[in-house]
Structure formats: C-alpha cells, structure tokens
XYZ file of C-alpha atoms in Angstrom:
161
model
C -21.094 -21.884 -39.406
C -22.591 -18.766 -37.572
C -22.980 -20.085 -34.538
C -19.824 -21.749 -34.244
C -18.520 -17.505 -34.996
C -20.304 -16.790 -32.209
C -19.484 -19.265 -29.582
C -15.649 -18.549 -31.118
C -16.106 -15.317 -30.151
C -17.521 -15.847 -26.815
C -15.603 -18.063 -25.951
C -12.183 -15.737 -26.686
C -13.993 -12.741 -24.792
C -14.539 -14.923 -21.932
C -11.023 -16.121 -21.851
C -9.463 -12.759 -22.130
C -11.226 -10.922 -19.372
C -9.203 -12.699 -16.794
C -6.161 -11.456 -18.463
C -7.435 -7.944 -18.539
C -8.390 -7.255 -15.331
C -4.826 -9.306 -14.211
C -3.019 -6.312 -15.696
C -4.908 -3.575 -13.631
C -2.668 -2.449 -11.226
C -1.859 0.742 -8.803
C -0.896 3.999 -10.144
C 1.820 6.897 -9.175
C 0.327 10.025 -9.650
C 1.908 12.621 -11.836
C 4.156 15.032 -10.636
C 1.942 18.073 -10.303
C -1.842 16.183 -10.533
C -4.441 16.938 -7.668
C -4.145 13.691 -6.578
C -0.309 13.692 -5.990
C -0.696 17.184 -4.230
C -3.761 16.236 -1.787
C -1.391 13.212 -0.657
C 1.548 15.409 -0.323
C -0.625 17.586 1.979
C -1.810 14.664 3.821
C 1.888 13.639 4.320
C 3.321 17.504 5.192
C 4.228 18.194 8.654
C 5.570 21.395 8.004
C 5.158 23.185 4.761
C 8.957 23.555 3.761
C 8.807 19.771 3.827
C 10.635 17.654 0.820
C 9.760 14.170 -0.206
C 12.209 11.658 -2.259
C 9.601 8.918 -2.964
C 11.097 5.184 -3.868
C 6.784 4.361 -4.219
C 3.929 6.021 -4.457
C 0.918 3.806 -5.271
C -2.844 4.734 -5.766
C -5.515 2.135 -5.557
C -9.333 2.946 -6.624
C -11.788 0.974 -5.239
C -14.590 2.997 -6.096
C -15.962 5.673 -4.157
C -12.275 4.991 -1.790
C -9.186 4.654 -2.127
C -6.003 3.651 -0.509
C -2.024 4.513 -1.244
C 1.271 3.694 -0.124
C 4.742 6.288 0.404
C 8.175 5.122 0.791
C 10.784 7.053 0.594
C 12.600 9.928 2.290
C 11.951 13.566 3.626
C 15.010 15.032 5.027
C 13.961 15.628 8.476
C 12.610 12.366 9.885
C 14.309 9.965 7.625
C 13.182 7.061 5.689
C 9.461 6.215 6.044
C 6.698 3.871 5.256
C 3.030 5.335 5.216
C -0.682 4.003 4.205
C -3.094 6.373 3.734
C -7.058 6.084 2.595
C -9.820 8.193 1.484
C -13.569 7.726 1.145
C -15.501 9.956 -1.599
C -14.432 12.750 -1.662
C -12.814 13.321 2.182
C -8.872 14.340 2.316
C -6.644 11.487 2.189
C -5.347 10.368 6.070
C -2.449 8.915 7.033
C -3.417 5.773 9.204
C -0.619 3.012 9.189
C 3.278 3.915 9.197
C 6.858 2.966 9.900
C 9.477 5.032 10.091
C 13.128 4.934 11.103
C 14.335 5.360 14.599
C 12.829 3.742 17.167
C 12.791 0.733 18.605
C 9.666 -2.086 18.131
C 9.167 -5.438 19.163
C 8.936 -8.275 16.347
C 5.231 -9.200 18.245
C 4.604 -5.678 17.451
C 5.653 -5.259 13.888
C 4.374 -8.699 12.813
C 1.204 -7.356 14.279
C 1.448 -3.866 12.867
C 2.662 -5.495 9.359
C 0.194 -7.768 8.884
C -3.110 -5.319 9.251
C -2.044 -3.482 6.566
C -1.602 -6.697 4.653
C -5.409 -6.880 5.771
C -6.359 -3.253 5.036
C -5.003 -3.442 1.350
C -7.154 -6.333 0.660
C -10.019 -5.135 1.744
C -9.615 -2.002 -0.688
C -9.595 -5.170 -3.081
C -6.022 -4.433 -3.925
C -2.918 -6.429 -4.274
C -0.965 -6.242 -1.461
C 2.106 -6.432 -2.806
C 1.228 -4.632 -5.915
C 0.504 -1.527 -3.929
C 3.143 -1.978 -0.864
C 6.328 -3.807 -2.504
C 7.001 -6.604 -0.179
C 4.269 -6.160 2.385
C 3.781 -10.403 2.659
C 7.313 -11.656 2.419
C 7.971 -8.700 5.518
C 4.848 -9.632 7.459
C 5.785 -13.708 7.322
C 9.296 -12.636 8.202
C 8.103 -10.694 10.919
C 5.540 -13.262 12.203
C 8.428 -16.001 12.135
C 11.242 -13.617 14.027
C 8.194 -13.008 16.987
C 7.510 -16.934 17.620
C 11.241 -17.680 17.559
C 12.517 -14.283 19.494
C 9.454 -12.597 20.712
C 11.406 -10.244 23.084
C 13.821 -9.478 19.926
C 12.944 -5.724 18.234
C 13.234 -5.744 14.420
C 11.234 -2.835 13.557
C 10.735 1.076 13.994
C 8.864 4.267 14.892
C 5.154 2.228 14.263
C 2.399 4.918 13.680
C -1.509 3.681 13.523
C -2.647 0.720 12.440
C -3.897 -1.587 14.797
C -5.363 -0.574 18.064
C-alpha cells in the first residue's frame, strides 16, 4: 500500500508541474518600484516626459530581462518599445515603433519578426509579453507578400540591421 501512495504522489507532482510552469507570466512593475523607475529612465528623452501605459510587462530570464512598453508619452504620441537588461546593467531600448512616419510592410514584417524571435530567445511567450505580436507579425508578412510597395507601419527604431 505504501508503494502505491508514493507512486500516486510522484505521478501527481509530475502532472501538476507543467501546469505551474505554464502559469508563469510576465509581471508589471509596481508604481514607484526601482524596476519601473529604471525602465522609465531608459524611456525618457526629456526629464519632464510623462507616460500613459497600456502595457508595461517584464520577463526575467535568469540574469537578463526583457520588457515591453506600449502607450503614449504626450509629446510624440503612441509607441511600442522593447527594452533589455543584462545583469546589473541599465535597461536599453532596442526595438520600437512609433506614431508618425511611414515604413513598408516588408520593413515592418522584418522588424516584427526580429522582435518575436528576440522575445522567444528570452524564453518568454511572445504574446504574453507583447500582446498580439504573433498575429501582427503574420499580418505584416502577408501584407508584404500581397503588396510589397505599400507602407503599413510607423516609425521603426532599432531591431534588425
């Protein structure tokens, strides 16, 4: 009987482990936290700049981290930005799309595919960190095939060289 109980507990732990791992999601740094302040410092190009976030999410991958911020800054308008941090280094903006400007669907598809792959390289679920990125990437890739000369994304910053 004791052997069956041990087997049942072992099987139970084995079956629940994937569920617990699947429930891990990126977090939103709390207002006033050191993490949020560090991200805001990386985003600000002017000390008085204010942000309204629709999304601000962080995923920690060991000693490195990746963050996604989407919102409006009141000066240049809407933005989508990916930042990374390695170890104790400061956050760095490495990818972005902003209101205004115009870039081709081909450039947009390449830009979004690069971001999708970058997020995955940090062992994060891309759509959990950056809501809708998978669908947006597929849409841009299809638009690039259908009409390669059309413009369909705003200002692109960082990303693929």
